[in-house]
Short mmCIF file of C-alpha atoms and ligand atoms in Angstrom, two decimals:
data_model
loop_
_atom_site.label_atom_id
_atom_site.label_comp_id
_atom_site.label_asym_id
_atom_site.label_seq_id
_atom_site.Cartn_x
_atom_site.Cartn_y
_atom_site.Cartn_z
CA UNK A 9 -5.81 32.21 -40.04
CA UNK A 10 -7.35 31.84 -36.44
CA UNK A 11 -6.66 33.78 -33.73
CA UNK A 12 -5.69 31.30 -30.94
CA UNK A 13 -6.09 33.88 -28.66
CA UNK A 14 -3.67 34.02 -25.36
CA UNK A 15 -2.64 30.17 -26.00
CA UNK A 16 1.02 29.35 -26.56
CA UNK A 17 1.43 27.31 -29.46
CA UNK A 18 3.64 24.50 -27.26
CA UNK A 19 0.53 24.31 -24.88
CA UNK A 20 -1.96 23.47 -27.87
CA UNK A 21 0.67 20.81 -29.30
CA UNK A 22 0.85 19.19 -25.83
CA UNK A 23 -2.96 18.81 -25.77
CA UNK A 24 -2.99 17.31 -29.34
CA UNK A 25 -0.53 15.02 -28.25
CA UNK A 26 -2.13 14.10 -24.74
CA UNK A 27 -5.59 13.03 -26.69
CA UNK A 28 -4.69 12.28 -29.91
CA UNK A 29 -7.35 14.46 -31.32
CA UNK A 30 -7.39 18.16 -32.21
CA UNK A 31 -9.76 20.83 -31.06
CA UNK A 32 -11.97 21.68 -33.94
CA UNK A 33 -12.13 25.38 -35.16
CA UNK A 34 -13.58 27.14 -38.09
CA UNK A 35 -14.77 30.68 -39.12
CA UNK A 36 -17.92 31.81 -40.69
CA UNK A 37 -17.56 33.49 -44.28
CA UNK A 38 -18.84 36.75 -44.52
CA UNK A 39 -19.38 36.59 -48.29
CA UNK A 40 -22.16 33.93 -47.55
CA UNK A 41 -23.98 36.72 -45.08
CA UNK A 42 -27.40 36.77 -46.57
CA UNK A 43 -29.52 35.99 -43.58
CA UNK A 44 -29.75 37.74 -40.09
CA UNK A 45 -29.56 34.40 -38.41
CA UNK A 46 -26.72 32.23 -39.30
CA UNK A 47 -27.63 28.92 -40.45
CA UNK A 48 -26.18 26.48 -37.89
CA UNK A 49 -24.10 24.66 -40.48
CA UNK A 50 -22.11 27.79 -41.49
CA UNK A 51 -21.57 29.10 -37.47
CA UNK A 52 -18.09 29.66 -36.51
CA UNK A 53 -16.69 26.77 -34.23
CA UNK A 54 -14.17 27.78 -31.79
CA UNK A 55 -12.69 24.86 -29.21
CA UNK A 56 -9.63 25.30 -27.00
CA UNK A 57 -9.74 21.32 -26.70
CA UNK A 58 -11.12 18.31 -28.42
CA UNK A 59 -14.83 18.35 -28.03
CA UNK A 60 -16.23 15.69 -25.65
CA UNK A 61 -18.39 13.07 -27.21
CA UNK A 62 -21.66 13.13 -25.40
CA UNK A 63 -24.12 10.97 -27.50
CA UNK A 64 -27.02 11.08 -25.08
CA UNK A 65 -28.66 13.48 -22.76
CA UNK A 66 -30.50 10.67 -20.75
CA UNK A 67 -27.53 10.42 -18.21
CA UNK A 68 -26.48 13.85 -18.34
CA UNK A 69 -26.43 16.01 -15.45
CA UNK A 70 -26.11 19.66 -14.43
CA UNK A 71 -24.95 20.31 -10.80
CA UNK A 72 -24.89 23.55 -9.07
CA UNK A 73 -23.02 23.93 -6.01
CA UNK A 74 -20.66 26.11 -4.06
CA UNK A 75 -22.08 29.25 -2.12
CA UNK A 76 -25.79 27.85 -2.41
CA UNK A 77 -28.02 26.70 0.44
CA UNK A 78 -29.39 23.90 -1.48
CA UNK A 79 -26.91 22.17 -3.88
CA UNK A 80 -28.93 20.72 -7.02
CA UNK A 81 -28.33 17.99 -9.44
CA UNK A 82 -30.62 18.50 -12.29
CA UNK A 83 -31.32 15.80 -14.93
CA UNK A 84 -31.84 17.18 -18.58
CA UNK A 85 -35.73 16.10 -18.55
CA UNK A 86 -35.97 18.50 -15.54
CA UNK A 87 -34.30 21.33 -17.22
CA UNK A 88 -36.50 20.90 -20.19
CA UNK A 89 -39.57 21.37 -17.68
CA UNK A 90 -37.94 24.86 -16.57
CA UNK A 91 -39.85 28.12 -17.94
CA UNK A 92 -38.44 28.48 -21.20
CA UNK A 93 -36.48 31.69 -22.58
CA UNK A 94 -35.71 32.21 -25.75
CA UNK A 95 -33.49 34.97 -27.42
CA UNK A 96 -31.43 35.97 -30.44
CA UNK A 97 -27.74 36.71 -29.86
CA UNK A 98 -24.48 37.18 -31.61
CA UNK A 99 -21.81 35.26 -30.27
CA UNK A 100 -18.20 36.96 -31.26
CA UNK A 101 -14.84 35.51 -30.05
CA UNK A 102 -12.89 37.71 -28.16
CA UNK A 103 -9.81 37.32 -30.29
CA UNK A 104 -11.97 38.00 -33.74
CA UNK A 105 -10.22 40.33 -36.17
CA UNK A 106 -11.65 42.92 -37.98
CA UNK A 107 -13.64 41.44 -40.71
CA UNK A 108 -12.99 38.08 -39.06
CA UNK A 109 -15.39 35.18 -39.22
CA UNK A 110 -15.42 34.07 -35.54
CA UNK A 111 -18.90 35.54 -35.02
CA UNK A 112 -22.38 34.23 -35.85
CA UNK A 113 -25.97 35.26 -34.99
CA UNK A 114 -28.37 32.74 -33.69
CA UNK A 115 -31.95 32.30 -31.87
CA UNK A 116 -31.05 30.34 -28.78
CA UNK A 117 -33.71 28.67 -26.46
CA UNK A 118 -33.55 27.28 -23.10
CA UNK A 119 -33.99 28.51 -19.61
CA UNK A 120 -32.50 31.36 -17.42
CA UNK A 121 -29.54 30.49 -15.37
CA UNK A 122 -31.19 32.82 -12.56
CA UNK A 123 -34.08 30.31 -12.35
CA UNK A 124 -31.71 27.64 -11.22
CA UNK A 125 -29.79 29.84 -9.02
CA UNK A 126 -32.70 30.85 -7.27
CA UNK A 127 -33.75 27.16 -6.82
CA UNK A 128 -30.36 26.52 -5.29
CA UNK A 129 -31.10 29.56 -3.04
CA UNK A 130 -27.66 31.64 -3.26
CA UNK A 131 -25.66 32.26 0.07
CA UNK A 132 -25.15 36.32 0.87
CA UNK A 133 -21.44 35.85 0.06
CA UNK A 134 -21.97 34.63 -3.45
CA UNK A 135 -20.06 37.11 -6.03
CA UNK A 136 -19.31 35.34 -9.06
CA UNK A 137 -20.49 32.29 -10.78
CA UNK A 138 -18.09 29.93 -12.67
CA UNK A 139 -19.31 27.66 -15.56
CA UNK A 140 -17.52 24.22 -16.04
CA UNK A 141 -17.40 22.41 -19.34
CA UNK A 142 -17.08 19.18 -19.87
CA UNK A 143 -14.03 18.86 -22.19
CA UNK A 144 -10.97 18.49 -20.36
CA UNK A 145 -7.52 20.09 -20.64
CA UNK A 146 -5.23 17.45 -19.33
CA UNK A 147 -1.98 19.42 -19.55
CA UNK A 148 -3.54 22.18 -16.98
CA UNK A 149 -5.22 19.01 -15.13
CA UNK A 150 -8.70 20.95 -15.36
CA UNK A 151 -11.77 21.18 -17.53
CA UNK A 152 -12.57 24.24 -19.43
CA UNK A 153 -14.15 26.97 -17.09
CA UNK A 154 -15.06 30.58 -17.08
CA UNK A 155 -16.45 33.09 -14.44
CA UNK A 156 -18.81 35.70 -14.74
CA UNK A 157 -19.92 38.37 -11.98
CA UNK A 158 -23.31 37.59 -9.99
CA UNK A 159 -25.16 40.29 -11.37
CA UNK A 160 -24.59 39.09 -15.17
CA UNK A 161 -25.59 35.44 -14.09
CA UNK A 162 -28.68 36.48 -12.64
CA UNK A 163 -29.53 38.61 -15.27
CA UNK A 164 -32.84 37.50 -16.89
CA UNK A 165 -31.45 37.13 -20.40
CA UNK A 166 -28.51 34.77 -19.34
CA UNK A 167 -29.52 31.57 -20.61
CA UNK A 168 -28.63 27.87 -20.39
CA UNK A 169 -29.56 26.99 -23.94
CA UNK A 170 -30.60 23.42 -25.40
CA UNK A 171 -31.49 24.48 -28.61
CA UNK A 172 -29.64 26.58 -31.37
CA UNK A 173 -31.88 28.04 -34.18
CA UNK A 174 -34.74 25.84 -33.37
CA UNK A 175 -32.84 22.41 -33.25
CA UNK A 176 -31.17 20.52 -30.72
CA UNK A 177 -27.69 21.65 -30.10
CA UNK A 178 -25.00 20.42 -32.18
CA UNK A 179 -22.18 18.66 -30.73
CA UNK A 180 -19.65 21.37 -31.61
CA UNK A 181 -21.97 24.03 -30.28
CA UNK A 182 -22.28 22.32 -26.74
CA UNK A 183 -24.55 19.34 -26.81
CA UNK A 184 -26.58 19.13 -24.45
CA UNK A 185 -26.23 22.24 -22.98
CA UNK A 186 -24.50 25.43 -23.10
CA UNK A 187 -24.43 29.01 -21.61
CA UNK A 188 -25.29 31.97 -23.57
CA UNK A 189 -24.11 35.15 -22.00
CA UNK A 190 -25.65 37.48 -24.25
CA UNK A 191 -23.62 40.84 -25.24
CA UNK A 192 -20.50 38.95 -24.03
CA UNK A 193 -17.51 37.81 -25.86
CA UNK A 194 -18.32 34.14 -26.25
CA UNK A 195 -15.56 32.44 -24.36
CA UNK A 196 -18.01 32.63 -21.30
CA UNK A 197 -20.87 31.01 -23.40
CA UNK A 198 -19.39 27.67 -21.88
CA UNK A 199 -20.21 24.64 -24.13
CA UNK A 200 -20.87 21.37 -22.50
CA UNK A 201 -21.98 22.88 -19.28
CA UNK A 202 -21.81 20.32 -16.57
CA UNK A 203 -21.44 22.52 -13.34
CA UNK A 204 -22.59 25.62 -12.29
CA UNK A 205 -20.43 26.74 -9.40
CA UNK A 206 -20.92 29.77 -7.06
CA UNK A 207 -17.91 31.71 -5.71
CA UNK A 208 -17.21 34.16 -2.89
CA UNK A 209 -14.53 36.10 -4.58
CA UNK A 210 -13.23 36.69 -7.99
CA UNK A 211 -11.77 33.70 -10.03
CA UNK A 212 -8.13 33.52 -10.01
CA UNK A 213 -8.28 29.70 -11.77
CA UNK A 214 -6.26 29.27 -15.04
CA UNK A 215 -9.04 30.03 -17.16
CA UNK A 216 -9.65 33.19 -16.12
CA UNK A 217 -6.04 34.47 -15.47
CA UNK A 218 -4.22 33.42 -18.33
CA UNK A 219 -6.50 33.77 -21.94
CA UNK A 220 -8.87 36.62 -22.53
CA UNK A 221 -7.56 39.46 -20.63
CA UNK A 222 -7.29 43.06 -21.58
CA UNK A 223 -3.84 44.14 -21.33
CA UNK A 224 -2.55 47.83 -21.05
CA UNK A 225 0.87 48.59 -21.54
CA UNK A 226 2.57 50.49 -18.39
CA UNK A 227 3.14 54.15 -19.04
CA UNK A 228 4.73 56.91 -17.16
CA UNK A 229 4.72 55.99 -13.49
CA UNK A 230 1.45 53.57 -14.18
CA UNK A 231 2.18 49.81 -14.14
CA UNK A 232 0.73 47.48 -16.47
CA UNK A 233 -2.79 46.29 -16.23
CA UNK A 234 -4.75 43.30 -16.78
CA UNK A 235 -8.36 42.49 -16.58
CA UNK A 236 -10.86 39.81 -18.03
CA UNK A 237 -12.38 40.94 -21.07
CA UNK A 238 -16.34 41.02 -20.86
CA UNK A 239 -18.99 43.04 -22.97
CA UNK A 240 -18.66 43.34 -26.62
CA UNK A 241 -17.45 46.44 -28.35
CA UNK A 242 -19.52 47.97 -31.17
CA UNK A 243 -18.23 46.92 -34.26
CA UNK A 244 -19.08 46.77 -37.93
CA UNK A 245 -18.05 44.34 -40.89
CA UNK A 246 -18.69 44.27 -44.59
CA UNK A 247 -19.87 41.29 -46.50
CA UNK A 248 -19.78 42.96 -49.94
CA UNK A 249 -17.58 43.85 -51.48
CA UNK A 250 -14.71 41.84 -49.71
CA UNK A 251 -11.08 43.12 -50.05
CA UNK A 252 -9.78 42.60 -53.47
CA UNK A 253 -12.98 42.28 -55.12
CA UNK A 254 -13.46 43.55 -58.79
CA UNK A 255 -16.81 45.39 -59.40
CA UNK A 256 -18.40 45.68 -63.03
CA UNK A 257 -21.08 48.19 -63.71
CA UNK A 258 -21.74 51.77 -61.74
CA UNK A 259 -24.26 50.76 -59.03
CA UNK A 260 -23.41 48.51 -56.37
CA UNK A 261 -25.26 47.54 -52.94
CA UNK A 262 -22.50 47.65 -50.26
CA UNK A 263 -23.66 45.21 -47.49
CA UNK A 264 -22.61 43.95 -44.16
CA UNK A 265 -23.38 43.57 -40.15
CA UNK A 266 -22.87 45.49 -37.42
CA UNK A 267 -23.21 44.96 -33.46
CA UNK A 268 -22.94 46.36 -30.11
CA UNK A 269 -22.93 43.80 -27.54
CA UNK A 270 -25.40 44.80 -24.67
CA UNK A 271 -26.34 48.28 -26.79
CA UNK A 272 -28.08 48.62 -29.83
CA UNK A 273 -26.58 49.66 -32.98
CA UNK A 274 -27.59 52.94 -33.64
CA UNK A 275 -25.81 54.04 -36.77
CA UNK A 276 -23.37 52.49 -39.51
CA UNK A 277 -21.28 54.74 -41.50
CA UNK A 278 -19.43 53.94 -44.80
CA UNK A 279 -16.83 55.96 -46.69
CA UNK A 280 -16.09 55.21 -50.16
CA UNK A 281 -13.42 57.59 -50.49
CA UNK A 282 -10.94 55.90 -48.02
CA UNK A 283 -12.31 57.66 -44.70
CA UNK A 284 -12.58 61.59 -46.05
CA UNK A 285 -16.36 61.72 -46.51
CA UNK A 286 -19.04 59.63 -44.62
CA UNK A 287 -22.46 58.54 -45.76
CA UNK A 288 -25.43 56.71 -43.49
CA UNK A 289 -26.06 53.36 -44.45
CA UNK A 290 -29.52 51.68 -44.19
CA UNK A 291 -30.07 49.44 -41.05
CA UNK A 292 -32.30 46.75 -42.09
CA UNK A 293 -35.06 46.07 -39.83
CA UNK A 294 -35.09 43.15 -37.61
CA UNK A 295 -37.95 41.01 -37.91
CA UNK A 296 -40.33 44.35 -38.47
CA UNK A 297 -38.69 46.09 -35.27
CA UNK A 298 -35.43 48.00 -34.87
CA UNK A 299 -31.94 47.03 -33.95
CA UNK A 300 -32.02 45.53 -30.53
CA UNK A 301 -29.65 44.39 -27.92
CA UNK A 302 -27.41 41.29 -28.36
CA UNK A 303 -28.06 40.65 -31.69
CA UNK A 304 -26.30 42.06 -34.85
CA UNK A 305 -28.16 44.03 -37.62
CA UNK A 306 -27.42 43.77 -41.45
CA UNK A 307 -27.29 47.09 -43.08
CA UNK A 308 -26.63 47.98 -46.80
CA UNK A 309 -25.74 51.36 -49.21
CA UNK A 310 -26.38 51.57 -52.64
CA UNK A 311 -23.33 53.13 -54.03
CA UNK A 312 -23.66 55.10 -57.21
CA UNK A 313 -20.19 54.68 -58.68
CA UNK A 314 -18.96 57.85 -60.30
CA UNK A 315 -15.81 56.29 -62.41
CA UNK A 316 -13.88 53.28 -62.97
CA UNK A 317 -10.68 52.97 -60.59
CA UNK A 318 -9.58 51.74 -57.35
CA UNK A 319 -11.49 52.50 -54.15
CA UNK A 320 -11.13 52.07 -50.56
CA UNK A 321 -14.36 51.56 -48.53
CA UNK A 322 -14.28 51.94 -44.93
CA UNK A 323 -16.99 51.19 -42.44
CA UNK A 324 -17.87 52.13 -38.66
CA UNK A 325 -20.99 52.00 -36.20
CA UNK A 326 -22.08 53.76 -33.46
CA UNK A 327 -24.46 52.27 -30.72
CA UNK A 328 -27.10 53.54 -28.54
CA UNK A 329 -24.82 54.84 -25.58
CA UNK A 330 -22.59 56.79 -27.78
CA UNK A 331 -19.71 54.40 -28.08
CA UNK A 332 -18.15 54.64 -31.22
CA UNK A 333 -15.53 52.77 -33.35
CA UNK A 334 -11.91 53.81 -33.01
CA UNK A 335 -10.13 54.45 -36.27
CA UNK A 336 -7.16 52.34 -35.01
CA UNK A 337 -6.16 50.29 -32.49
CA UNK A 338 -4.92 51.63 -29.45
CA UNK A 339 -1.46 51.99 -28.84
CA UNK A 340 -1.72 51.29 -25.27
CA UNK A 341 -3.31 47.64 -25.78
CA UNK A 342 -0.87 44.87 -25.84
CA UNK A 343 -3.22 42.14 -26.17
CA UNK A 344 -5.09 41.11 -29.16
CA UNK A 345 -8.71 41.12 -28.18
CA UNK A 346 -11.66 43.53 -28.60
CA UNK A 347 -10.36 44.28 -32.05
CA UNK A 348 -12.71 46.64 -33.40
CA UNK A 349 -11.04 49.32 -35.21
CA UNK A 350 -12.43 50.35 -38.89
CA UNK A 351 -12.53 47.54 -41.30
CA UNK A 352 -11.36 48.93 -44.59
CA UNK A 353 -11.42 46.82 -48.11
CA UNK A 354 -9.93 47.83 -51.17
CA UNK A 355 -12.06 47.21 -54.70
CA UNK A 356 -11.10 47.89 -58.42
CA UNK A 357 -14.17 49.28 -60.49
CA UNK A 358 -14.11 48.26 -64.03
N1 MTE B 538 -16.97 26.07 -23.79
C1 MTE B 538 -16.23 24.97 -23.65
N2 MTE B 538 -16.47 24.23 -22.82
N3 MTE B 538 -14.82 24.75 -24.20
C2 MTE B 538 -14.60 25.66 -25.32
O1 MTE B 538 -13.28 25.66 -25.83
N4 MTE B 538 -14.68 27.90 -26.10
C3 MTE B 538 -15.23 29.26 -25.98
C4 MTE B 538 -16.91 29.23 -26.01
N5 MTE B 538 -17.25 28.24 -24.81
C5 MTE B 538 -14.96 27.00 -25.77
C6 MTE B 538 -16.52 26.83 -24.86
C7 MTE B 538 -15.03 30.28 -26.95
S1 MTE B 538 -13.56 30.87 -26.80
C8 MTE B 538 -15.88 30.45 -28.01
S2 MTE B 538 -15.48 31.87 -29.19
C9 MTE B 538 -17.20 30.19 -27.97
O2 MTE B 538 -17.41 29.00 -27.34
C10 MTE B 538 -17.60 29.64 -29.48
O3 MTE B 538 -19.00 29.16 -29.38
P1 MTE B 538 -19.23 28.07 -30.82
O4 MTE B 538 -18.31 27.27 -31.14
O5 MTE B 538 -20.40 27.64 -30.43
O6 MTE B 538 -19.52 29.25 -31.90
#
């Protein structure tokens, strides 16, 4: 079941009725996790609105306007001529469940958003950057958009990507251009990017004030609070075994992935007795190196199974800033984002 984060069902059906086309959504099947880079054909897709059909990049243009001295309109050709930047980044939807497949890791290439903002010459009052997609929401009378603070927009790794895993972006991943905001939940990685608007204050528009907010329950004397979801939390997931598996034999390699947003994964620990005792899993080297920021790391654990029977496996990760996963969802949260409590799978060994 997909988590259609923050969107009332009524609103979604109004959208389908208005356009006659449904937004396309699909998750990644974790049992197919063999490679560090998720093959594009298996990569999850999350769309709020039907994908625009942009068949060619030749008449496509990106505008940069708002609080800039020199508004720009850039053709796709000009974009390709910019200095190129490439990085691997895991995209995770903010509404991804524990063990859920709204996540994937890809190699992205394009140019830095910063280089274009510098060309447009930011005014001193610039504070936020709003990224507009070409997909239109007729019920709200607006296109999809998200805003990020200027510091994140100006970070050298914040990318406008034209390629995914070395190939031209497919339609459902944003052809011809998308933002990749590495280490942040991927609602901000706006697809079919058409316009970059520099704002002088925090964005209170519909797409920032309604979905993707962290809501903390009101408590003794403190009112309820709501702030936008931003950086990805540390989290680990199993790829094998998955819940309900039947295992035969006494040796089994438990596997999965772990990620930490802007930080590096430092450890993954596994319990085979429902969380009573923990052992370190091995982090697989990434292209010969250690875990890095933005991209997930694959892990494995050679499990020598003492006896046949029922087992509950639990996994948890920690990062190099000392963040660890919480065992349970915090009771103060009333939204359904940043779900990163321990994943548990039950299996039967015969
Ligand atoms: N960009 C546009 N224009 N429209 C969208 O609906 N969905 C966002 C983001 N960018 C979206 C978008 C969300 S919620 C997610 S999780 C990611 O795209 C998913 O990226 P993917 O479909 O390439 O995996």
